[in-house]
Short mmCIF file of C-alpha atoms and ligand atoms in Angstrom, two decimals:
data_model
loop_
_atom_site.label_atom_id
_atom_site.label_comp_id
_atom_site.label_asym_id
_atom_site.label_seq_id
_atom_site.Cartn_x
_atom_site.Cartn_y
_atom_site.Cartn_z
CA MET A 1 36.94 -24.85 63.93
CA LYS A 2 39.84 -27.03 63.46
CA PHE A 3 41.99 -28.97 65.78
CA SER A 4 43.91 -31.01 63.33
CA GLU A 5 47.32 -29.95 65.03
CA ASN A 6 46.22 -31.68 68.16
CA ILE A 7 45.36 -34.95 66.79
CA GLN A 8 48.58 -35.83 65.20
CA ASN A 9 49.42 -39.42 66.60
CA ILE A 10 49.71 -42.48 64.58
CA VAL A 11 46.43 -44.31 65.94
CA PHE A 12 44.25 -41.34 64.75
CA GLN A 13 46.34 -41.40 61.50
CA TYR A 14 45.61 -45.15 60.82
CA VAL A 15 42.03 -44.48 61.51
CA SER A 16 41.80 -41.88 59.33
CA ASP A 17 43.43 -43.80 56.50
CA ILE A 18 41.18 -46.69 56.90
CA VAL A 19 37.78 -44.94 57.20
CA THR A 20 38.61 -42.75 54.23
CA GLY A 21 39.41 -45.88 52.20
CA GLN A 22 36.07 -47.32 53.07
CA GLU A 23 34.03 -44.24 52.89
CA GLN A 24 33.05 -44.21 56.41
CA GLU A 25 32.96 -41.56 59.13
CA ALA A 26 34.68 -41.84 62.39
CA TYR A 27 35.53 -39.27 65.22
CA VAL A 28 37.14 -38.83 68.29
CA ILE A 29 34.47 -37.73 70.71
CA GLY A 30 33.43 -37.04 74.10
CA GLY A 31 35.79 -36.52 77.20
CA PHE A 32 39.13 -36.38 75.36
CA VAL A 33 37.90 -33.48 72.87
CA ARG A 34 36.60 -31.73 76.07
CA ASP A 35 40.02 -32.14 77.95
CA LEU A 36 41.87 -31.12 74.83
CA ILE A 37 40.15 -27.80 74.45
CA LEU A 38 40.46 -27.17 78.21
CA GLY A 39 44.28 -28.01 77.86
CA ARG A 40 43.88 -31.13 80.30
CA GLY A 41 45.76 -34.14 79.51
CA SER A 42 43.58 -37.14 79.10
CA LYS A 43 44.76 -40.93 78.96
CA ASP A 44 41.46 -42.15 77.43
CA VAL A 45 40.37 -41.57 73.93
CA ASP A 46 36.84 -42.81 72.45
CA ILE A 47 36.53 -43.27 68.92
CA VAL A 48 33.08 -43.58 67.42
CA VAL A 49 32.75 -45.02 63.85
CA GLU A 50 29.47 -45.32 61.69
CA GLY A 51 30.10 -48.84 61.27
CA SER A 52 31.76 -51.79 63.37
CA GLY A 53 33.91 -50.53 66.18
CA ILE A 54 35.13 -53.91 66.67
CA LYS A 55 36.29 -54.22 63.02
CA LEU A 56 37.87 -50.89 63.22
CA ALA A 57 39.72 -51.28 66.46
CA ARG A 58 40.99 -54.57 64.80
CA ASP A 59 42.22 -53.18 61.62
CA VAL A 60 43.95 -50.33 63.30
CA ALA A 61 45.90 -52.24 66.08
CA HIS A 62 47.04 -54.74 63.43
CA ARG A 63 48.48 -51.81 61.14
CA ILE A 64 50.20 -50.32 64.10
CA ASP A 65 51.62 -53.68 65.60
CA PRO A 66 50.13 -57.16 64.99
CA LYS A 67 51.11 -57.97 68.74
CA ILE A 68 49.07 -55.41 70.02
CA ARG A 69 46.36 -57.03 72.22
CA VAL A 70 42.45 -56.05 71.44
CA SER A 71 39.83 -56.64 74.05
CA TYR A 72 36.36 -57.14 72.80
CA PHE A 73 33.09 -56.44 74.72
CA LYS A 74 30.79 -58.17 72.06
CA SER A 75 27.76 -57.29 73.87
CA TYR A 76 28.30 -53.71 73.80
CA GLY A 77 29.84 -53.68 70.32
CA THR A 78 33.22 -52.07 71.77
CA ALA A 79 36.76 -52.87 71.51
CA MET A 80 39.51 -51.40 73.15
CA PHE A 81 43.46 -51.51 73.08
CA ARG A 82 46.36 -49.84 74.89
CA TYR A 83 49.18 -48.00 72.87
CA LYS A 84 51.63 -45.82 74.67
CA ASP A 85 50.13 -45.74 78.00
CA THR A 86 46.73 -44.46 76.47
CA GLU A 87 43.70 -46.41 76.11
CA TYR A 88 41.77 -46.26 72.88
CA GLU A 89 38.22 -47.59 72.79
CA PHE A 90 36.34 -47.96 69.49
CA VAL A 91 32.47 -48.25 69.10
CA GLY A 92 29.81 -48.14 66.39
CA ALA A 93 27.78 -44.79 66.57
CA ARG A 94 24.40 -45.47 68.28
CA LYS A 95 21.08 -44.51 69.19
CA GLU A 96 19.60 -45.14 72.60
CA SER A 97 16.15 -45.81 74.20
CA TYR A 98 15.67 -46.27 77.96
CA ASN A 99 13.19 -48.35 79.92
CA HIS A 100 12.20 -47.09 83.62
CA ASP A 101 14.08 -49.74 85.81
CA SER A 102 17.45 -49.58 84.39
CA ARG A 103 20.00 -47.21 83.37
CA ASN A 104 21.30 -49.52 80.72
CA PRO A 105 19.65 -48.45 77.28
CA ILE A 106 18.37 -50.55 74.33
CA VAL A 107 20.54 -49.53 71.52
CA GLU A 108 20.62 -49.44 67.71
CA ASP A 109 22.99 -48.48 65.20
CA GLY A 110 22.85 -44.62 64.31
CA THR A 111 24.83 -41.74 63.05
CA VAL A 112 27.36 -39.75 64.93
CA LYS A 113 24.52 -37.04 65.44
CA ASP A 114 22.40 -39.63 67.08
CA ASP A 115 25.65 -40.66 69.05
CA GLN A 116 26.23 -37.19 70.40
CA LEU A 117 22.61 -36.57 71.33
CA ARG A 118 22.83 -39.86 73.80
CA ARG A 119 25.69 -38.15 75.60
CA ASP A 120 25.20 -36.47 79.17
CA PHE A 121 26.46 -32.92 78.56
CA THR A 122 27.01 -30.74 75.49
CA ILE A 123 30.55 -30.40 76.79
CA ASN A 124 30.78 -34.46 76.46
CA ALA A 125 29.33 -34.31 73.00
CA LEU A 126 32.13 -32.77 71.18
CA ALA A 127 33.60 -34.69 68.19
CA LEU A 128 36.69 -34.20 65.89
CA SER A 129 36.15 -35.58 62.44
CA LEU A 130 39.03 -38.17 61.55
CA HIS A 131 38.21 -38.29 57.70
CA GLN A 132 40.65 -37.11 55.49
CA ASP A 133 38.35 -34.72 53.85
CA ASN A 134 37.73 -32.36 57.08
CA TYR A 135 40.38 -33.93 59.29
CA GLY A 136 40.17 -32.36 62.99
CA GLU A 137 37.03 -30.58 62.09
CA LEU A 138 34.79 -29.73 65.38
CA ILE A 139 31.35 -31.31 65.10
CA ASP A 140 29.24 -29.46 67.52
CA PRO A 141 25.54 -29.57 67.07
CA PHE A 142 24.66 -28.63 70.80
CA ASN A 143 27.04 -25.34 71.29
CA GLY A 144 29.14 -27.43 73.27
CA TYR A 145 32.32 -25.59 72.52
CA SER A 146 30.52 -22.36 73.57
CA ASP A 147 29.51 -23.91 76.98
CA LEU A 148 32.91 -25.13 77.50
CA LYS A 149 34.22 -21.71 77.27
CA ARG A 150 31.70 -20.05 79.34
CA GLY A 151 31.86 -23.03 81.93
CA ILE A 152 28.43 -24.31 81.62
CA ILE A 153 27.18 -27.85 82.11
CA ARG A 154 24.05 -28.13 80.03
CA THR A 155 22.03 -31.46 78.32
CA PRO A 156 21.63 -31.86 74.87
CA ARG A 157 18.12 -32.88 75.47
CA ASP A 158 15.68 -32.07 78.04
CA PRO A 159 17.45 -32.52 81.09
CA LYS A 160 14.45 -33.95 82.82
CA VAL A 161 14.43 -36.91 80.46
CA THR A 162 18.28 -36.96 80.60
CA PHE A 163 18.36 -37.45 84.23
CA SER A 164 15.59 -39.71 84.61
CA ASP A 165 17.14 -42.20 81.79
CA ASP A 166 20.26 -42.27 83.60
CA PRO A 167 20.11 -40.91 87.04
CA LEU A 168 24.05 -41.33 87.30
CA ARG A 169 24.50 -38.33 85.37
CA MET A 170 23.20 -36.23 88.10
CA LEU A 171 26.16 -36.98 89.95
CA ARG A 172 28.34 -36.59 87.13
CA ALA A 173 26.87 -33.22 86.38
CA ILE A 174 27.91 -32.26 89.95
CA ARG A 175 31.33 -33.80 89.89
CA PHE A 176 32.18 -31.85 86.51
CA ALA A 177 31.20 -28.87 88.13
CA THR A 178 33.50 -29.62 91.16
CA GLN A 179 36.29 -30.62 89.08
CA LEU A 180 36.38 -27.87 86.39
CA ASN A 181 34.44 -25.35 88.58
CA PHE A 182 31.81 -25.08 86.12
CA HIS A 183 28.18 -23.76 86.74
CA ILE A 184 25.24 -26.32 86.31
CA ASP A 185 22.67 -24.72 84.01
CA GLU A 186 19.61 -23.69 85.84
CA GLU A 187 17.05 -25.87 83.99
CA ALA A 188 19.49 -28.90 84.51
CA PHE A 189 19.86 -28.02 88.11
CA ASP A 190 15.94 -28.00 88.56
CA ALA A 191 15.77 -31.43 86.73
CA ILE A 192 18.08 -32.70 89.16
CA VAL A 193 16.23 -31.62 92.24
CA SER A 194 13.26 -33.35 90.78
CA ASN A 195 14.77 -36.65 89.94
CA VAL A 196 16.66 -37.26 93.33
CA GLU A 197 14.57 -40.38 93.91
CA ARG A 198 15.68 -41.93 90.59
CA LEU A 199 19.06 -42.74 92.08
CA LYS A 200 17.67 -45.83 93.71
CA ILE A 201 18.54 -47.61 90.37
CA ILE A 202 22.13 -46.55 90.79
CA SER A 203 24.39 -48.84 92.51
CA LYS A 204 26.25 -47.75 95.60
CA GLU A 205 29.37 -48.61 94.06
CA ARG A 206 28.99 -46.09 91.02
CA ILE A 207 27.75 -43.41 93.41
CA ASN A 208 30.98 -43.98 95.36
CA GLU A 209 33.08 -43.44 92.23
CA GLU A 210 31.61 -40.17 91.74
CA LEU A 211 31.98 -39.10 95.46
CA HIS A 212 35.36 -40.17 95.44
CA LYS A 213 36.17 -38.06 92.22
CA ILE A 214 34.42 -35.09 94.05
CA ILE A 215 36.35 -35.43 97.23
CA LEU A 216 39.69 -35.81 94.97
CA ALA A 217 39.00 -32.47 93.24
CA PRO A 218 40.88 -29.42 93.86
CA GLU A 219 37.90 -27.89 95.82
CA PRO A 220 35.89 -30.52 97.04
CA SER A 221 33.45 -28.24 98.59
CA VAL A 222 32.05 -27.02 95.45
CA GLY A 223 30.55 -30.61 95.12
CA PHE A 224 29.19 -31.08 98.42
CA LYS A 225 27.32 -27.81 98.52
CA LEU A 226 25.52 -28.68 95.49
CA LEU A 227 24.94 -32.07 96.63
CA ALA A 228 23.30 -30.46 99.52
CA LYS A 229 21.43 -27.83 97.72
CA SER A 230 20.03 -30.54 95.14
CA GLY A 231 18.92 -32.77 97.92
CA ILE A 232 21.19 -35.51 97.03
CA LEU A 233 23.04 -35.26 99.93
CA SER A 234 20.25 -36.19 102.25
CA TYR A 235 19.28 -39.15 100.39
CA VAL A 236 22.71 -40.74 99.98
CA PHE A 237 24.39 -39.39 102.89
CA PRO A 238 21.89 -38.56 105.94
CA GLU A 239 24.64 -38.22 108.19
CA LEU A 240 26.59 -35.62 106.57
CA SER A 241 23.30 -33.71 105.72
CA ALA A 242 22.56 -33.58 109.38
CA MET A 243 25.55 -31.32 110.25
CA GLN A 244 23.92 -28.52 108.46
CA GLY A 245 22.54 -25.70 110.32
CA VAL A 246 22.79 -23.38 113.18
CA GLU A 247 21.00 -23.23 116.60
CA LYS A 248 21.11 -20.23 118.94
CA ARG A 249 20.09 -19.94 122.40
CA GLU A 250 20.34 -17.26 125.26
CA GLY A 251 22.37 -15.36 122.25
CA MET A 252 24.52 -18.02 121.73
CA ALA A 253 25.05 -19.83 118.46
CA HIS A 254 27.18 -22.64 117.27
CA LYS A 255 28.94 -23.11 114.09
CA ASP A 256 27.57 -24.71 111.15
CA ASN A 257 29.51 -28.10 111.19
CA PHE A 258 28.54 -28.99 107.69
CA PHE A 259 30.22 -25.74 106.22
CA HIS A 260 33.17 -26.07 108.79
CA SER A 261 33.69 -29.69 107.75
CA LEU A 262 33.93 -28.67 104.19
CA LYS A 263 36.35 -26.06 104.82
CA VAL A 264 38.58 -28.32 106.34
CA LEU A 265 38.51 -30.73 103.43
CA ASP A 266 39.24 -27.89 101.20
CA ASN A 267 42.12 -27.02 103.63
CA LEU A 268 43.23 -30.43 103.53
CA ALA A 269 42.92 -30.88 99.81
CA ARG A 270 45.61 -28.11 99.50
CA LEU A 271 47.90 -30.39 101.45
CA THR A 272 47.37 -33.81 100.38
CA ASP A 273 45.92 -35.86 97.35
CA ASP A 274 45.47 -38.89 99.68
CA LEU A 275 41.46 -40.14 99.30
CA TRP A 276 41.13 -41.47 102.71
CA LEU A 277 42.72 -38.66 104.78
CA ARG A 278 40.43 -36.45 102.65
CA TRP A 279 37.47 -38.72 103.73
CA ALA A 280 38.50 -38.33 107.17
CA ALA A 281 38.29 -34.54 107.05
CA LEU A 282 35.06 -34.68 105.48
CA LEU A 283 33.84 -37.08 108.62
CA HIS A 284 35.94 -35.60 111.49
CA ASP A 285 32.99 -34.16 112.97
CA ILE A 286 30.29 -36.47 112.11
CA GLY A 287 29.53 -37.28 115.59
CA LYS A 288 28.77 -33.50 116.42
CA PRO A 289 24.58 -33.42 115.86
CA ARG A 290 24.60 -36.76 118.04
CA THR A 291 26.51 -35.16 120.72
CA LYS A 292 25.05 -31.41 120.88
CA ARG A 293 24.42 -30.20 124.28
CA PHE A 294 23.40 -26.85 125.41
CA VAL A 295 24.97 -25.95 129.03
CA GLU A 296 23.39 -23.35 130.60
CA GLU A 297 25.46 -19.99 131.10
CA HIS A 298 28.28 -21.82 129.10
CA GLY A 299 27.20 -22.50 125.61
CA TRP A 300 27.14 -25.38 123.12
CA THR A 301 29.02 -28.46 123.59
CA PHE A 302 29.88 -31.61 121.64
CA HIS A 303 31.48 -33.47 124.22
CA GLY A 304 32.87 -36.96 123.03
CA HIS A 305 32.00 -36.05 119.58
CA GLU A 306 35.34 -37.72 118.24
CA TYR A 307 34.46 -41.11 119.77
CA LYS A 308 30.76 -41.07 118.79
CA GLY A 309 32.03 -40.18 115.10
CA ALA A 310 34.41 -43.10 115.12
CA LYS A 311 31.69 -45.20 116.45
CA MET A 312 29.19 -44.06 113.63
CA ILE A 313 31.81 -44.94 110.84
CA PRO A 314 31.52 -48.56 110.35
CA GLY A 315 27.70 -48.27 110.07
CA ILE A 316 28.21 -45.46 107.26
CA PHE A 317 30.78 -47.62 105.35
CA LYS A 318 28.58 -50.58 105.40
CA ARG A 319 25.47 -48.92 104.17
CA MET A 320 27.08 -46.85 101.80
CA LYS A 321 29.41 -49.88 100.85
CA LEU A 322 32.50 -48.13 101.16
CA PRO A 323 35.45 -50.44 101.81
CA LEU A 324 35.35 -52.34 105.21
CA ASN A 325 38.70 -52.77 105.55
CA GLN A 326 42.15 -51.05 106.77
CA LYS A 327 40.84 -47.74 104.85
CA MET A 328 37.89 -47.59 107.16
CA LYS A 329 39.97 -48.48 110.26
CA TYR A 330 42.29 -45.65 109.15
CA VAL A 331 39.34 -43.25 108.88
CA GLN A 332 37.96 -44.30 112.23
CA LYS A 333 41.53 -43.70 113.88
CA MET A 334 41.93 -40.19 112.33
CA VAL A 335 38.33 -39.40 113.62
CA SER A 336 38.83 -40.74 117.07
CA LEU A 337 42.25 -39.16 117.58
CA HIS A 338 41.73 -35.43 116.13
CA MET A 339 41.13 -33.69 119.18
CA ARG A 340 44.13 -35.03 120.91
CA PRO A 341 47.26 -33.17 119.33
CA ILE A 342 45.70 -29.74 120.49
CA ILE A 343 46.05 -30.93 124.14
CA LEU A 344 49.84 -31.16 123.75
CA VAL A 345 50.39 -27.60 122.89
CA GLU A 346 50.20 -26.88 126.67
CA ASP A 347 53.73 -26.27 128.21
CA GLU A 348 53.38 -28.44 131.23
CA VAL A 349 52.39 -31.36 129.19
CA THR A 350 54.28 -34.49 130.05
CA ASP A 351 56.30 -36.74 127.80
CA SER A 352 53.79 -39.53 129.07
CA ALA A 353 50.88 -37.77 126.96
CA VAL A 354 53.07 -37.34 124.21
CA ARG A 355 54.32 -41.11 124.13
CA ARG A 356 50.39 -42.30 124.41
CA LEU A 357 49.56 -40.16 121.20
CA LEU A 358 52.49 -41.59 119.39
CA PHE A 359 51.50 -45.20 120.31
CA GLU A 360 47.81 -44.84 119.52
CA ALA A 361 48.68 -43.00 115.96
CA GLY A 362 51.63 -44.86 115.20
CA ASP A 363 52.62 -44.40 111.39
CA GLU A 364 49.61 -42.29 110.99
CA ILE A 365 50.62 -39.46 113.32
CA ASP A 366 51.86 -37.30 110.37
CA ASP A 367 48.56 -37.58 108.56
CA LEU A 368 46.84 -36.78 111.94
CA MET A 369 48.71 -33.54 112.29
CA THR A 370 48.00 -32.36 108.83
CA LEU A 371 44.47 -33.10 109.51
CA CYS A 372 44.78 -30.91 112.55
CA GLU A 373 46.19 -28.38 110.84
CA ALA A 374 43.53 -28.39 108.04
CA ASP A 375 41.12 -28.14 110.99
CA ILE A 376 41.95 -24.57 111.45
CA THR A 377 39.37 -22.64 109.99
CA SER A 378 39.25 -18.83 111.62
CA LYS A 379 38.83 -16.08 109.54
CA ASN A 380 41.32 -14.28 111.66
CA HIS A 381 44.71 -14.48 109.97
CA GLU A 382 46.71 -13.75 113.14
CA LYS A 383 44.89 -16.52 115.06
CA VAL A 384 45.65 -19.00 112.07
CA GLN A 385 49.17 -18.12 112.54
CA ARG A 386 49.39 -18.69 116.28
CA TYR A 387 47.61 -22.38 115.69
CA LEU A 388 49.70 -23.40 113.18
CA HIS A 389 52.64 -22.36 115.34
CA ASN A 390 51.16 -24.27 118.36
CA TYR A 391 51.16 -27.43 116.04
CA GLN A 392 54.85 -26.90 114.97
CA ILE A 393 55.59 -27.01 118.80
CA VAL A 394 53.30 -30.14 119.01
CA ARG A 395 55.25 -31.55 116.10
CA LYS A 396 58.55 -30.76 117.76
CA LYS A 397 57.72 -32.56 120.94
CA LEU A 398 56.42 -35.47 119.07
CA LEU A 399 59.99 -35.68 117.13
CA GLU A 400 61.93 -35.29 120.46
CA VAL A 401 59.99 -38.13 122.29
CA GLU A 402 60.18 -40.35 119.45
CA GLN A 403 63.65 -40.21 118.91
CA LYS A 404 64.03 -40.76 122.61
CA ASP A 405 61.58 -43.58 123.30
CA ARG A 406 60.68 -45.07 119.96
CA VAL A 407 57.05 -45.87 120.84
CA ARG A 408 55.75 -45.06 117.39
CA ASN A 409 55.89 -48.51 116.34
CA PHE A 410 55.76 -49.97 119.96
CA GLN A 411 56.23 -53.84 120.30
CA PRO A 412 55.95 -54.89 123.75
CA PRO A 413 59.17 -56.14 125.24
CA ILE A 414 57.58 -58.95 126.89
CA THR A 415 54.92 -60.83 124.90
CA GLY A 416 51.87 -62.79 126.23
CA GLU A 417 53.61 -66.12 125.18
CA MET A 418 56.49 -65.33 127.83
CA ILE A 419 53.99 -64.35 130.28
CA MET A 420 52.20 -67.63 130.02
CA GLN A 421 55.56 -69.56 130.07
CA ALA A 422 56.96 -67.66 133.10
CA PHE A 423 53.79 -68.28 135.36
CA ASP A 424 52.85 -71.51 133.52
CA ILE A 425 49.20 -70.36 132.93
CA GLY A 426 47.21 -70.61 129.73
CA PRO A 427 45.34 -67.79 127.80
CA SER A 428 43.33 -65.64 130.56
CA ARG A 429 42.60 -62.24 131.58
CA ILE A 430 45.67 -62.02 133.93
CA ILE A 431 47.96 -62.07 130.69
CA GLY A 432 46.18 -59.05 129.39
CA ASP A 433 46.42 -57.27 132.79
CA ILE A 434 50.11 -57.96 133.03
CA LYS A 435 50.82 -56.83 129.44
CA GLN A 436 48.73 -53.67 129.80
CA ALA A 437 50.47 -52.67 133.13
CA ILE A 438 53.98 -53.22 131.38
CA LYS A 439 52.75 -51.04 128.36
CA ASN A 440 51.38 -48.16 130.75
CA ALA A 441 54.53 -48.29 132.67
CA ILE A 442 56.40 -47.71 129.32
CA LEU A 443 54.23 -45.26 128.09
CA ASP A 444 54.07 -43.30 131.35
CA GLY A 445 58.07 -43.35 131.60
CA GLU A 446 58.07 -45.19 134.52
CA ILE A 447 60.54 -47.78 132.85
CA SER A 448 62.25 -47.85 129.49
CA ASN A 449 61.01 -49.87 126.65
CA ASN A 450 63.52 -52.73 126.76
CA PHE A 451 63.22 -56.45 128.28
CA ASP A 452 65.11 -56.20 131.16
CA ASP A 453 63.30 -53.41 133.01
CA ALA A 454 60.16 -54.95 131.81
CA TRP A 455 60.89 -58.01 133.53
CA ALA A 456 61.86 -56.09 136.68
CA PHE A 457 58.80 -54.35 136.54
CA MET A 458 56.79 -57.67 135.99
CA GLU A 459 58.57 -59.00 139.22
CA GLY A 460 56.81 -56.21 141.28
CA PHE A 461 53.83 -56.89 139.57
CA ALA A 462 53.95 -60.53 140.35
CA ALA A 463 55.00 -59.92 144.23
CA GLU A 464 51.81 -57.41 144.68
CA ASN A 465 49.39 -59.88 143.02
CA ASN A 466 50.77 -63.12 144.57
CA LEU A 467 51.79 -64.59 141.29
CA LYS A 468 54.42 -67.54 141.30
CA PHE A 469 57.04 -67.81 138.82
CA VAL A 470 57.79 -71.36 137.39
CA ARG A 471 60.43 -70.26 135.31
CA SER A 472 63.31 -67.75 135.65
CA LYS A 473 64.44 -64.83 133.30
CA ASN A 474 67.04 -66.92 131.93
CA ASP A 475 64.81 -69.88 130.96
CA ILE A 476 62.61 -67.31 129.17
CA THR A 477 65.37 -65.72 127.20
CA LEU A 478 66.90 -69.05 126.26
CA ILE A 479 63.05 -70.41 124.96
CA GLN A 480 62.61 -67.37 123.18
CA GLY A 481 66.07 -67.63 121.76
CA GLN A 482 65.46 -71.09 120.45
CA ALA A 483 62.19 -70.16 118.80
CA LYS A 484 63.60 -67.44 117.14
CA SER A 485 66.42 -69.44 115.52
CA GLU A 486 63.76 -72.01 114.39
CA ASP A 487 61.88 -69.30 112.90
CA ASP A 488 64.91 -68.11 111.11
CA ARG A 489 65.58 -71.34 109.79
P1 LIG B 1 36.39 -38.82 82.95
O1 LIG B 1 37.25 -39.69 82.20
O2 LIG B 1 37.07 -37.80 83.70
O3 LIG B 1 35.49 -39.65 84.19
P2 LIG B 1 34.80 -38.64 80.89
O4 LIG B 1 33.73 -37.72 80.45
O5 LIG B 1 35.66 -38.94 80.01
O6 LIG B 1 35.38 -38.13 82.27
P3 LIG B 1 33.95 -41.33 80.44
O7 LIG B 1 33.27 -42.08 81.87
O8 LIG B 1 35.38 -41.66 80.24
O9 LIG B 1 34.07 -39.82 81.30
O10 LIG B 1 33.01 -41.40 79.37
C1 LIG B 1 33.62 -40.86 78.30
C2 LIG B 1 32.43 -40.21 77.45
O11 LIG B 1 31.07 -41.06 77.39
C3 LIG B 1 31.88 -38.97 78.30
O12 LIG B 1 32.50 -37.77 77.69
C4 LIG B 1 30.43 -38.78 77.80
O13 LIG B 1 30.40 -38.26 76.38
C5 LIG B 1 30.01 -40.27 77.52
N1 LIG B 1 29.25 -40.78 78.88
C6 LIG B 1 29.84 -41.13 79.79
N2 LIG B 1 28.84 -41.54 80.74
C7 LIG B 1 27.90 -41.17 80.30
C8 LIG B 1 26.45 -41.20 80.85
N3 LIG B 1 26.23 -42.04 82.03
N4 LIG B 1 25.51 -40.74 80.03
C9 LIG B 1 25.92 -40.26 78.63
N5 LIG B 1 26.87 -40.12 78.20
C10 LIG B 1 27.92 -40.62 78.96
MG1 LIG B 2 37.11 -40.33 80.27
#
């Protein structure tokens, strides 16, 4: 089979000229060839040469444009350059052997066949010749083309050896199965099951990279079901694994929270590509196993699971080495607030409840609503429509209240600094109490969100609590005005 038409760019042409002139063999290999046959675009190209990859990269780059910067990784014998937003990586064909404690192989020079044999899956071991004599010819010693057409993930060598050598490949298998909607060959899957413990030599960062790719796939549930079935999930993510299963008492069963979470994640995947919102969908009910209760004559409850779940997030992120920054805070916020919008559906709901949610969710309110909409997993179409309609009502209420009161990015009209100056007291509990009281009065709609109203409210608070003003409202506005103009300078 020939794919010469598909590899007509200038980089491939120069590689071809150079290696043909030097009577060498070079091939474009791996993910690029796989994606080309699948009709998916890809922005990284691997070229393998029976000879020095570094020298070939340098020669090719020089012919295209001497100004192109080539980066080298001497110890790996690879070189790379960027041309027209594609990355070209060059490497000498090699043979690999492994020792037990590391996924980094011992390498020696080899033929292209050796190089294909060291690759993880047959679909990733396809090569197209760049030599003029058979330009574009598919070199496929392991029937990868047929696996690609049938949607099968299979290893060129004994899968037990492949996965034990480099256990990251087990996650790659599941990741490709998810991204491409492929089936993992049975023998390969069994080998994954028996090698789960080998994952201990893989860094958490690498594991996360694959988890992120699974989560970003069009139907992430495919991957998580495979992770669960293979035993990998309970090894890398026990809290998620603990969500599996249903329990029945007095004829009452609760739903399987693992499958429910996956359904929510799939639903959300249709609405957004945001990685962290997808993480939030996966984790929104993570607190359920630890809050599960059976209440006689009532059934199963998971009271407070959203708060429990939010509390669990830092521990999970820390252990898994996920980021502990605002990404984590964001996921926590989504988890803790996911039960809130539904309460706002009721006709009698007050503006105050709407304002509170707006204030707490801030700029993430739209993401929260998207998560809630994805959280509707009923099989009853009529019910789904009714729930979606309810959330439309909530969105409308949110919009109306926000337009009226602007609490989404609430800044208190009276700052702690102003309070300290007004009463001449240092930082203390009472300052927080006053701020909190003003905030509540605004969110409850007792007063409007402006300085004058807040000051009047504070006067009342001071009288009730025997606090004495040492500065007047005018003084404070003057001091603030001065401070502000100094800031502006
Ligand atoms: P993607 O770029 O979508 O992550 P890919 O298959 O191109 O997928 P890369 O990491 O770019 O993955 O690797 C390029 C090629 O290198 C693969 O197609 C495969 O042939 C080989 N490869 C990558 N990782 C491994 C591994 N852990 N074991 C064996 N071969 C691998
Ligand atoms: Mg790639």
